[in-house]
Short mmCIF file of C-alpha atoms and ligand atoms in Angstrom, two decimals:
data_model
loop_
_atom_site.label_atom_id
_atom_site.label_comp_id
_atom_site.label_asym_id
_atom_site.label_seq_id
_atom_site.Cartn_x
_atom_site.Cartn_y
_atom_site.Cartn_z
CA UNK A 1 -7.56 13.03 30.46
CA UNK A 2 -6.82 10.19 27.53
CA UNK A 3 -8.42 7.08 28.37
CA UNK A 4 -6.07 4.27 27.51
CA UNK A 5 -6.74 3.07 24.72
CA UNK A 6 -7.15 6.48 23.07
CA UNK A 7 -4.07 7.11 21.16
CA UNK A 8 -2.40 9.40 19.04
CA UNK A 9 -1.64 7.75 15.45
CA UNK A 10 0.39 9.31 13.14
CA UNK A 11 -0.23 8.11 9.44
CA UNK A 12 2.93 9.00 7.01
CA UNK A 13 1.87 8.74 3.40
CA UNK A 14 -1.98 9.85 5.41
CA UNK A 15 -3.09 12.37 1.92
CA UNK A 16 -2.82 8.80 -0.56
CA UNK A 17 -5.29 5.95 -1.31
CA UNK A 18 -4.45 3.70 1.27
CA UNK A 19 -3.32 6.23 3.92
CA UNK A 20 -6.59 8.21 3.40
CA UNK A 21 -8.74 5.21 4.33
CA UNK A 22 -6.75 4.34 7.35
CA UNK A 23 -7.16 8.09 8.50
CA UNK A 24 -10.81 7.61 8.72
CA UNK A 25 -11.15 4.07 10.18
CA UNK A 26 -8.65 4.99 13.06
CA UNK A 27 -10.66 7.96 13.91
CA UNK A 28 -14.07 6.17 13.64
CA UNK A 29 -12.27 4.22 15.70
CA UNK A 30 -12.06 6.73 18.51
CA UNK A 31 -8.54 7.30 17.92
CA UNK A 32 -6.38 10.95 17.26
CA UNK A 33 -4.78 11.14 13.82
CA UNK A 34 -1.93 13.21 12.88
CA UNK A 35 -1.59 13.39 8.97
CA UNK A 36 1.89 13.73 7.04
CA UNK A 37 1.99 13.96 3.82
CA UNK A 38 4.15 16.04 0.74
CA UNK A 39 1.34 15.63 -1.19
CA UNK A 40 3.15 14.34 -4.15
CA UNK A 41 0.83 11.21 -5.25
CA UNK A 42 -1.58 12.08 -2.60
CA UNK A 43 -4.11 15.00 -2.95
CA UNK A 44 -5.89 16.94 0.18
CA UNK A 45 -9.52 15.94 -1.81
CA UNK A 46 -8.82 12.16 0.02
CA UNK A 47 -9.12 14.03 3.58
CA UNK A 48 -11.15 16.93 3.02
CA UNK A 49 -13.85 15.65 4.63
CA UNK A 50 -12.27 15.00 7.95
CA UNK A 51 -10.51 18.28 7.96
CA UNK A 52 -13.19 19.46 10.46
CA UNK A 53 -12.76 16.60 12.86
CA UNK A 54 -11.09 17.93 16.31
CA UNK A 55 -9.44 14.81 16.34
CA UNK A 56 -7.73 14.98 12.74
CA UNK A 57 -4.76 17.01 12.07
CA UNK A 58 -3.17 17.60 8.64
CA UNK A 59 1.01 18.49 8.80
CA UNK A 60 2.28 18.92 4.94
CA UNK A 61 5.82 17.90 5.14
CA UNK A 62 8.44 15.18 3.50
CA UNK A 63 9.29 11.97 5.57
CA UNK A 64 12.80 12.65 3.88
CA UNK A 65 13.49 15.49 6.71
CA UNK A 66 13.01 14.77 10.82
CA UNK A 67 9.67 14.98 12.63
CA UNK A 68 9.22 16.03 15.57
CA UNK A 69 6.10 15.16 17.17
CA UNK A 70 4.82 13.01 20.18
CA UNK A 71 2.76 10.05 19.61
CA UNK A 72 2.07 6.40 20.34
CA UNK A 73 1.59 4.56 17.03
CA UNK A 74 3.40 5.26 13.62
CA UNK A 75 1.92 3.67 10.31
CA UNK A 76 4.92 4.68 7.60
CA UNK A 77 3.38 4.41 4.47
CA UNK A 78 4.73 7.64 2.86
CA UNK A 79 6.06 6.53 -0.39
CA UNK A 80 4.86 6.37 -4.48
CA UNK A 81 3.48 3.31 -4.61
CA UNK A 82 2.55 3.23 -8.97
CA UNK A 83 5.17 2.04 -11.22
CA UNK A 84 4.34 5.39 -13.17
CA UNK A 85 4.80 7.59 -9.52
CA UNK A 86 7.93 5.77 -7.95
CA UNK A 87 9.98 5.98 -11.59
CA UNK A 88 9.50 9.58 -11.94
CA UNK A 89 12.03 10.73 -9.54
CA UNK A 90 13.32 7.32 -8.90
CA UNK A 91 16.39 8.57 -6.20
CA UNK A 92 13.67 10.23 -4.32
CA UNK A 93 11.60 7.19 -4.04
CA UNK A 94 14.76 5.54 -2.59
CA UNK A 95 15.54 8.45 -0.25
CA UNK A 96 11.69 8.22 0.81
CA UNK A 97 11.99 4.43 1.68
CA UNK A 98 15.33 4.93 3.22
CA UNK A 99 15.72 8.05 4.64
CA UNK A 100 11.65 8.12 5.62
CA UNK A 101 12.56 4.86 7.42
CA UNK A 102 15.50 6.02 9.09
CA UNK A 103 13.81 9.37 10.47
CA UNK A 104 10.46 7.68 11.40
CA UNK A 105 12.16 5.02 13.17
CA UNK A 106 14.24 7.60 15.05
CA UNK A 107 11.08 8.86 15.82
CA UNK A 108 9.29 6.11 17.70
CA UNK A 109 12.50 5.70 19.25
CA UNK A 110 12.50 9.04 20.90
CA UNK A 111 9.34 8.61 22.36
CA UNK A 112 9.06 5.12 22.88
CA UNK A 113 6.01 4.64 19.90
CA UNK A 114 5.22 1.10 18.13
CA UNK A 115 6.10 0.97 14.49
CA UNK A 116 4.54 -0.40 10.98
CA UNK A 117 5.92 -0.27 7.77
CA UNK A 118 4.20 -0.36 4.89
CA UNK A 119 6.33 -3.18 3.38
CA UNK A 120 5.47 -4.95 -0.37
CA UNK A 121 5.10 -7.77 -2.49
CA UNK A 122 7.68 -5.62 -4.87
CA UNK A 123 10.65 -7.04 -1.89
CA UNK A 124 10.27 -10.68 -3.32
CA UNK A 125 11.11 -9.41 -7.24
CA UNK A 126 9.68 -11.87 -9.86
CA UNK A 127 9.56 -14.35 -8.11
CA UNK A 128 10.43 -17.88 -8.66
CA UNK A 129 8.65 -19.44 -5.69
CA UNK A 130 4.59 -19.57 -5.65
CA UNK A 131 2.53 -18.20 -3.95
CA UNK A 132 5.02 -15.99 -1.86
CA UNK A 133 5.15 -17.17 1.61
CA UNK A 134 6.76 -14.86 4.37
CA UNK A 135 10.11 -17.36 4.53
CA UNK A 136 10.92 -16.82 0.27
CA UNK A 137 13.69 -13.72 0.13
CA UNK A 138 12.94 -12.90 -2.95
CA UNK A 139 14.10 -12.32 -6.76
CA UNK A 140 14.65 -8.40 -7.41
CA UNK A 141 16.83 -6.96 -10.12
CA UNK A 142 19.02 -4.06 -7.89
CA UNK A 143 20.09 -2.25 -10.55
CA UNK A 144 16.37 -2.31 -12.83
CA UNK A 145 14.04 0.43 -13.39
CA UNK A 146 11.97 -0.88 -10.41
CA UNK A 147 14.52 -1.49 -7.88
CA UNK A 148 14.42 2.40 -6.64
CA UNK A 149 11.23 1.25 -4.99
CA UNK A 150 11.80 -2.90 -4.92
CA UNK A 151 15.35 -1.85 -3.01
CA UNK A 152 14.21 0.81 -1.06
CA UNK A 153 11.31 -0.84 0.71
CA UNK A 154 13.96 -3.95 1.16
CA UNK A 155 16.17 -1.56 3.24
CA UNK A 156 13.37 -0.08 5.33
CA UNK A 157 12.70 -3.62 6.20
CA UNK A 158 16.09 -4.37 6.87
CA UNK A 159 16.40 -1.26 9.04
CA UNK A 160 13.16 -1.95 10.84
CA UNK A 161 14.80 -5.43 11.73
CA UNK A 162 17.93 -3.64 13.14
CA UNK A 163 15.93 -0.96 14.84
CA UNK A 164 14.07 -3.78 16.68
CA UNK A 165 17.18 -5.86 17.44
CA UNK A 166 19.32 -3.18 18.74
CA UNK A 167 17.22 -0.64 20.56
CA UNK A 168 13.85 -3.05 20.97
CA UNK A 169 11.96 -0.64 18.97
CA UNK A 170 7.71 -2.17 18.83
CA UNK A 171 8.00 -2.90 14.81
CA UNK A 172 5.59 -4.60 12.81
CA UNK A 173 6.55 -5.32 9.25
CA UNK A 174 3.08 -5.86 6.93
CA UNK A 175 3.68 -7.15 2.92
CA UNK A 176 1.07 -5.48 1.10
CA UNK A 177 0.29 -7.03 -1.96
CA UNK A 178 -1.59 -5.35 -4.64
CA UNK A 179 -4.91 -3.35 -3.02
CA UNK A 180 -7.47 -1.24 -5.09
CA UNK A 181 -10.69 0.91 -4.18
CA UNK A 182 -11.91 4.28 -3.94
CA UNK A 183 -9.52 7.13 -4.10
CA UNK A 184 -7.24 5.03 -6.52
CA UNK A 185 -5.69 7.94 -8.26
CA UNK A 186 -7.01 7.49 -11.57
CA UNK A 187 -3.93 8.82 -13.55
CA UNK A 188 -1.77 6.13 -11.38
CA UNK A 189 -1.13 3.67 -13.97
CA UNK A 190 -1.70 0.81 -11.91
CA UNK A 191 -3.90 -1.86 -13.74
CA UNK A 192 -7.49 -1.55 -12.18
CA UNK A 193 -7.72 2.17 -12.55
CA UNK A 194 -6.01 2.17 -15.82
CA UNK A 195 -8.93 -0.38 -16.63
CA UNK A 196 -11.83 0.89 -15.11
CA UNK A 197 -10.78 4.07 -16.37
CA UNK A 198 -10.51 3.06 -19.73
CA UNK A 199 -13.76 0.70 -19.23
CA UNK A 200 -16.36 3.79 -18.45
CA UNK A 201 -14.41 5.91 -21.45
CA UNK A 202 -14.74 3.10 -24.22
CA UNK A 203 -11.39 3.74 -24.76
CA UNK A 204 -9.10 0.33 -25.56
CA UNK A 205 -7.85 -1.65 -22.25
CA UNK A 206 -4.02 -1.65 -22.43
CA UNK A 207 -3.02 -4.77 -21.60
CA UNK A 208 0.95 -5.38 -21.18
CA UNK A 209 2.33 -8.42 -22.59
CA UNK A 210 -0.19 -10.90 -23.80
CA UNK A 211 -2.13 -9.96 -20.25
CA UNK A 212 -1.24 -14.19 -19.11
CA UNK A 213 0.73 -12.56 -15.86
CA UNK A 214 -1.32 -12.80 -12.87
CA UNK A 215 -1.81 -10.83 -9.59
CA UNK A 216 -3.98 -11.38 -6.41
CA UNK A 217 -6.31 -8.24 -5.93
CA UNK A 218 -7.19 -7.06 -2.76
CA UNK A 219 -10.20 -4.68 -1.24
CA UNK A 220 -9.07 -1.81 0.60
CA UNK A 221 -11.31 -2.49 3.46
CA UNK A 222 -10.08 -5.67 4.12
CA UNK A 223 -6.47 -4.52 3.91
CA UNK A 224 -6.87 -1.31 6.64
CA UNK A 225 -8.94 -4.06 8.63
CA UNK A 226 -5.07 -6.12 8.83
CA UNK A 227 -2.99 -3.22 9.36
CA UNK A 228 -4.87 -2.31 12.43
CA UNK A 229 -4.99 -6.02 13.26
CA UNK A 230 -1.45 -6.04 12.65
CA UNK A 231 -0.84 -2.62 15.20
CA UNK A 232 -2.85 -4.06 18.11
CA UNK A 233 -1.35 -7.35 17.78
CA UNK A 234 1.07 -8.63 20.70
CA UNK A 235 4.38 -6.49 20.80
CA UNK A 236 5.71 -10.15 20.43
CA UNK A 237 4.63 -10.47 16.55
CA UNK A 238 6.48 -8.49 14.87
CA UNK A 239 6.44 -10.27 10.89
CA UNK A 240 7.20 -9.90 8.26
CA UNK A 241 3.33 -10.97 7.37
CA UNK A 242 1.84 -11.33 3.96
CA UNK A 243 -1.46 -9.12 3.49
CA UNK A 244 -3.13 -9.41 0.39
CA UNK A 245 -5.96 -12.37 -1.52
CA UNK A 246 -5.11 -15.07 -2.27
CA UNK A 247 -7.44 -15.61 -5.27
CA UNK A 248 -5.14 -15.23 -8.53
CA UNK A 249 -6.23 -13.81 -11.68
CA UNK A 250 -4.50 -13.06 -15.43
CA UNK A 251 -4.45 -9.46 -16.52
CA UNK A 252 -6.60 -10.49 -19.61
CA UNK A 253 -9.09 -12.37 -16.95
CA UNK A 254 -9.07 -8.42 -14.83
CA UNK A 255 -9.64 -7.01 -18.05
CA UNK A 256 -12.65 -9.12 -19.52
CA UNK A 257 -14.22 -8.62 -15.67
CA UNK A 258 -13.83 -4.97 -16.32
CA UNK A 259 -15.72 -4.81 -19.38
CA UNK A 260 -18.51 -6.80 -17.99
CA UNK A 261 -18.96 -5.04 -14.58
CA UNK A 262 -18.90 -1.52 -16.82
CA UNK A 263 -20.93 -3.00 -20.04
CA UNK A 264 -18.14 -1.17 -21.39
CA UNK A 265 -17.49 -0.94 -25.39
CA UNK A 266 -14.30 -1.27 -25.25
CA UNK A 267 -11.46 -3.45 -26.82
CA UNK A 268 -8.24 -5.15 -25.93
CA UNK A 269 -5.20 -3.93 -27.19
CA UNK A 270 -1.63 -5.49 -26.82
CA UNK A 271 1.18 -2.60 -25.61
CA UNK A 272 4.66 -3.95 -24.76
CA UNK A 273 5.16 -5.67 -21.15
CA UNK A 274 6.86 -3.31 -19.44
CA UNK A 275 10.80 -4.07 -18.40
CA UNK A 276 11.02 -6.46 -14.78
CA UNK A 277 7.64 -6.91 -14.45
CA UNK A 278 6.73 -10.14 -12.55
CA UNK A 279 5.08 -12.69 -14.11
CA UNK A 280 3.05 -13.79 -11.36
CA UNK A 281 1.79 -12.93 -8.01
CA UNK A 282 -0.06 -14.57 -5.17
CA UNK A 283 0.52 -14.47 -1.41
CA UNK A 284 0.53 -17.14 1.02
CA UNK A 285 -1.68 -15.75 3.82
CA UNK A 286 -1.67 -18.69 6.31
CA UNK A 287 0.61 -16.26 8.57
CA UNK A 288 -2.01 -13.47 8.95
CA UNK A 289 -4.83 -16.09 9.36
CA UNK A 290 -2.68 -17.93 12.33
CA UNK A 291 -1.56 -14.66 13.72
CA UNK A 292 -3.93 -12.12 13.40
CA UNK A 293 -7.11 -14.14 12.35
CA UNK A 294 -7.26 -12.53 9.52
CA UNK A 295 -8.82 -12.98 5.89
CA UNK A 296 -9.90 -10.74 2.87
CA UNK A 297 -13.84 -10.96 3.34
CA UNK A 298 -14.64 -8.82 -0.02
CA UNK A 299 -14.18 -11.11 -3.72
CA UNK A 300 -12.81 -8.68 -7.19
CA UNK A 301 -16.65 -8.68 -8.51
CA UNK A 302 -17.99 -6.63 -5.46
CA UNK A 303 -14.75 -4.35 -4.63
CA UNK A 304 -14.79 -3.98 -8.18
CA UNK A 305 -18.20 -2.91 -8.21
CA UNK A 306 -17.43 -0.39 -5.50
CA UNK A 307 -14.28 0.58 -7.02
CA UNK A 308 -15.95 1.57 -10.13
CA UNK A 309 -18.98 3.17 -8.62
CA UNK A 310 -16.83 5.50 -7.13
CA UNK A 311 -14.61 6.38 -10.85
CA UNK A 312 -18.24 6.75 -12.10
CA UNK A 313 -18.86 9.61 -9.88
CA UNK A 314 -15.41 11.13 -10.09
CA UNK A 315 -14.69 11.11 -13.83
P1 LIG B 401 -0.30 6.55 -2.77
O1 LIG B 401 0.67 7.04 -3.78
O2 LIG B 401 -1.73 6.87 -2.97
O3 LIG B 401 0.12 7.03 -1.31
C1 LIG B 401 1.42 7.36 -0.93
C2 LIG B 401 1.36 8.67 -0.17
O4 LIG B 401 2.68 9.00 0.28
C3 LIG B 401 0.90 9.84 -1.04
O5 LIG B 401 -0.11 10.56 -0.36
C4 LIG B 401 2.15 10.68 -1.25
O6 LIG B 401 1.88 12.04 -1.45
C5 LIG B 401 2.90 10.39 0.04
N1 LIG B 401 4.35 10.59 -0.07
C6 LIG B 401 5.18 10.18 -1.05
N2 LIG B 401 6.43 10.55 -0.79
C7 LIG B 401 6.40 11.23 0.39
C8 LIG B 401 7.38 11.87 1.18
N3 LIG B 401 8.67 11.89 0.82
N4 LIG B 401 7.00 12.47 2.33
C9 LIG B 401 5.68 12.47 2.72
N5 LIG B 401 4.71 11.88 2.00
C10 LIG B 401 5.07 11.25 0.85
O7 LIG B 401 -0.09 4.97 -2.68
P2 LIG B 401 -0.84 3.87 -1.80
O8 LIG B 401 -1.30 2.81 -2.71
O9 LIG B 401 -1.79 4.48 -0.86
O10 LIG B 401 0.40 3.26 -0.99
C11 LIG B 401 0.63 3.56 0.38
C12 LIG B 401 1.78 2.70 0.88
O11 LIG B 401 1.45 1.32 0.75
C13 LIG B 401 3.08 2.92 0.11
O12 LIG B 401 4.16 2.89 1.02
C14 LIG B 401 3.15 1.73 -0.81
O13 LIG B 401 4.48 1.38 -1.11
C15 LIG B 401 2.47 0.65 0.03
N6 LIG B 401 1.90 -0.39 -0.85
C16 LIG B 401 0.73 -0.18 -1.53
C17 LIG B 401 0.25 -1.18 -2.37
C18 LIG B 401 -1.05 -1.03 -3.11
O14 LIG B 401 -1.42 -1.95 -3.85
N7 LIG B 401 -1.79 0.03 -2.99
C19 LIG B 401 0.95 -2.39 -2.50
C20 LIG B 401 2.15 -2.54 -1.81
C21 LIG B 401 2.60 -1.55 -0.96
N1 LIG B 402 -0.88 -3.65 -16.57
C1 LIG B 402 -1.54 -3.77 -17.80
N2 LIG B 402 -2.15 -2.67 -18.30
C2 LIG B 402 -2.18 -1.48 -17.66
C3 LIG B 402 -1.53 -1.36 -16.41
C4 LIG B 402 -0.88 -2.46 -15.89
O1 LIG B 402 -1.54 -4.83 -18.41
O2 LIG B 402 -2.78 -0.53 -18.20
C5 LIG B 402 -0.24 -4.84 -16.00
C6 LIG B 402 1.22 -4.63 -15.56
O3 LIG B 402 2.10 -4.86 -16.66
C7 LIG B 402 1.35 -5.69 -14.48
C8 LIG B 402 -0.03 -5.74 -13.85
O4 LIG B 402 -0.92 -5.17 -14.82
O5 LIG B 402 1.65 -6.95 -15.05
C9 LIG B 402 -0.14 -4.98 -12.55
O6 LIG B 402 0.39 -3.70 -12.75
P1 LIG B 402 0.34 -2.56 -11.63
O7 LIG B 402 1.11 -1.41 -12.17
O8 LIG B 402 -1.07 -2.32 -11.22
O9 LIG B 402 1.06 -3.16 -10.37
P2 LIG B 402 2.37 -4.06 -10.12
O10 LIG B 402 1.84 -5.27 -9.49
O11 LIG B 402 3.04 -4.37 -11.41
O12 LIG B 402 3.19 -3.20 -9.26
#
């Protein structure tokens, strides 16, 4: 027999960097996880080592096309999630958003599971009011080269919403805002592994622009620690929250950090800023503190410190 608060998770997007972490704190955390993946950012390295776990189960298979499976708890999070990743086959990254939405909400509907999306900063644009708070709706070019994945995530949100409205679907909606750690794929693009990459190389930092845009980093601990916050919260909370730090930095400020956690020898070069990107990013968190009591507990030095510990070993 299942005891009650033994339940079976299924975690879309399971193979990537966030997903991969989430797959091992639900099943230290007693619970059975059901893997989906395509494998397309994510890589079968990030759960090899829970392969052998009874209560782990790997499916390979794109959230574009209907699942069938029974289980209580859905955490959507298949989708490319690096600039570099989600403008490679841009209309898939839209039908991922969308059409994953639509077929994983159908899901939980069939059998009656609760519901998270993996939402993002990305729905409020560049934005023009600071820091972000849950209310702001947001400044996002439709028709720019980031708007496959600023658009698509916009409509899963919006579908959520009607999901929840018109059949009571259990949603929770959770903004992520930019997260690094361990299992960062380090050909991703995204600015810490590009650094830290570049950092234990000694090859030049590329910084975009003249590196004065900022962005609020976030541990990867600390965000799995909110989405499971978010899950077991009351059916009654439902968001959209805000997860991410609040403590703001300048690319140029990430980059100098870099360099100093690494003792690297390497420079700072200038490379165009590329097209839409925002000029500054913080979150307003005083939702997820009221609601879930929660706050980011690891500062950039020490998840940097991880973060780069584990490149070390990788590279
Ligand atoms: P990631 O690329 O490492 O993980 C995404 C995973 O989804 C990969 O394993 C990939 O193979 C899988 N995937 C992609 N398309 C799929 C499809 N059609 N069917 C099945 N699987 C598919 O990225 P991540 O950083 O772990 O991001 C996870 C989620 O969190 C994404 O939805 C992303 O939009 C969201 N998010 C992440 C951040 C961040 O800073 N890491 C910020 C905002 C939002
Ligand atoms: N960036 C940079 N150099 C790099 C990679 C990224 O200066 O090698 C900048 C990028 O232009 C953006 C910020 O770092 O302003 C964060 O980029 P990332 O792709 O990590 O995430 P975003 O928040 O833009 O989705």
């Amino acid at each position: 027999m299942r005891g009650e608060s033994r339940k079976r998770v299924l975690i879309t997007g399971g193979a990537g960097f966030l997903g991969s972490h989430l797959c091992e704190n639900l099943l230290e955390a007693g619970q059975d996880v059901l893997c989906v993946d395509n494998l397309f950012t994510g890589t079968k390295d990030n759960i090899a080592h829970l392969l052998d776990n009874p209560r782990f189960e790997f499916m390979r298979h794109d959230v574009t096309f209907p699942l069938y499976v029974e289980v209580d708890h859905i955490y959507n999070l298949a989708c490319p999630a690096s600039p570099i990743h989600y403008q490679f086959d841009p209309v898939q990254t839209t039908k991922t958003s969308v059409h994953g939405a639509i077929n994983m909400l159908g899901l939980a509907k069939r059998v009656n599971a609760k519901i998270m999306q993996a939402s993002t900063s990305e729905v409020y644009g560049d934005p023009e009011m600071h820091p972000q708070s849950e209310s702001y709706w947001g400044h996002v070019n439709t028709i720019g080269p980031r708007a496959c994945y600023d658009e698509g995530k916009r409509c899963a949100e919006t579908l959520f919403f009607d999901y929840y409205r018109q059949y009571q679907l259990k949603i929770k909606v959770v903004r992520i805002f930019n997260t690094y750690g361990p299992k960062m794929h380090p050909a991703d693009g995204r600015v810490v592994s590009n650094f830290i990459v570049q950092a234990l190389k000694n090859e030049p930092i590329t910084i975009y622009g003249d590196g004065s845009q900022t962005r609020s980093f976030c541990y990867v601990s600390d965000l799995t620690t909110a989405f499971i916050s978010a899950m077991e919260s009351d059916d009654s909370f439902v968001g959209p929250v805000n997860i991410g730090n609040p403590t703001e930095f300048t690319i140029k400020e990430l980059a100098e950090l870099v360099i100093e956690l690494t003792s690297s020898k390497s420079e700072l070069i200038r490379l165009p800023l590329p097209e839409d990107d925002p000029t500054q990013r913080c979150p307003d968190i005083g939702l997820a503190k009221k609601e879930l009591d929660w706050a980011p507990k690891v500062q950039l030095e020490q998840g940097l410190e991880k973060t780069i510990e584990w490149f070390r070993k990788t590279l």
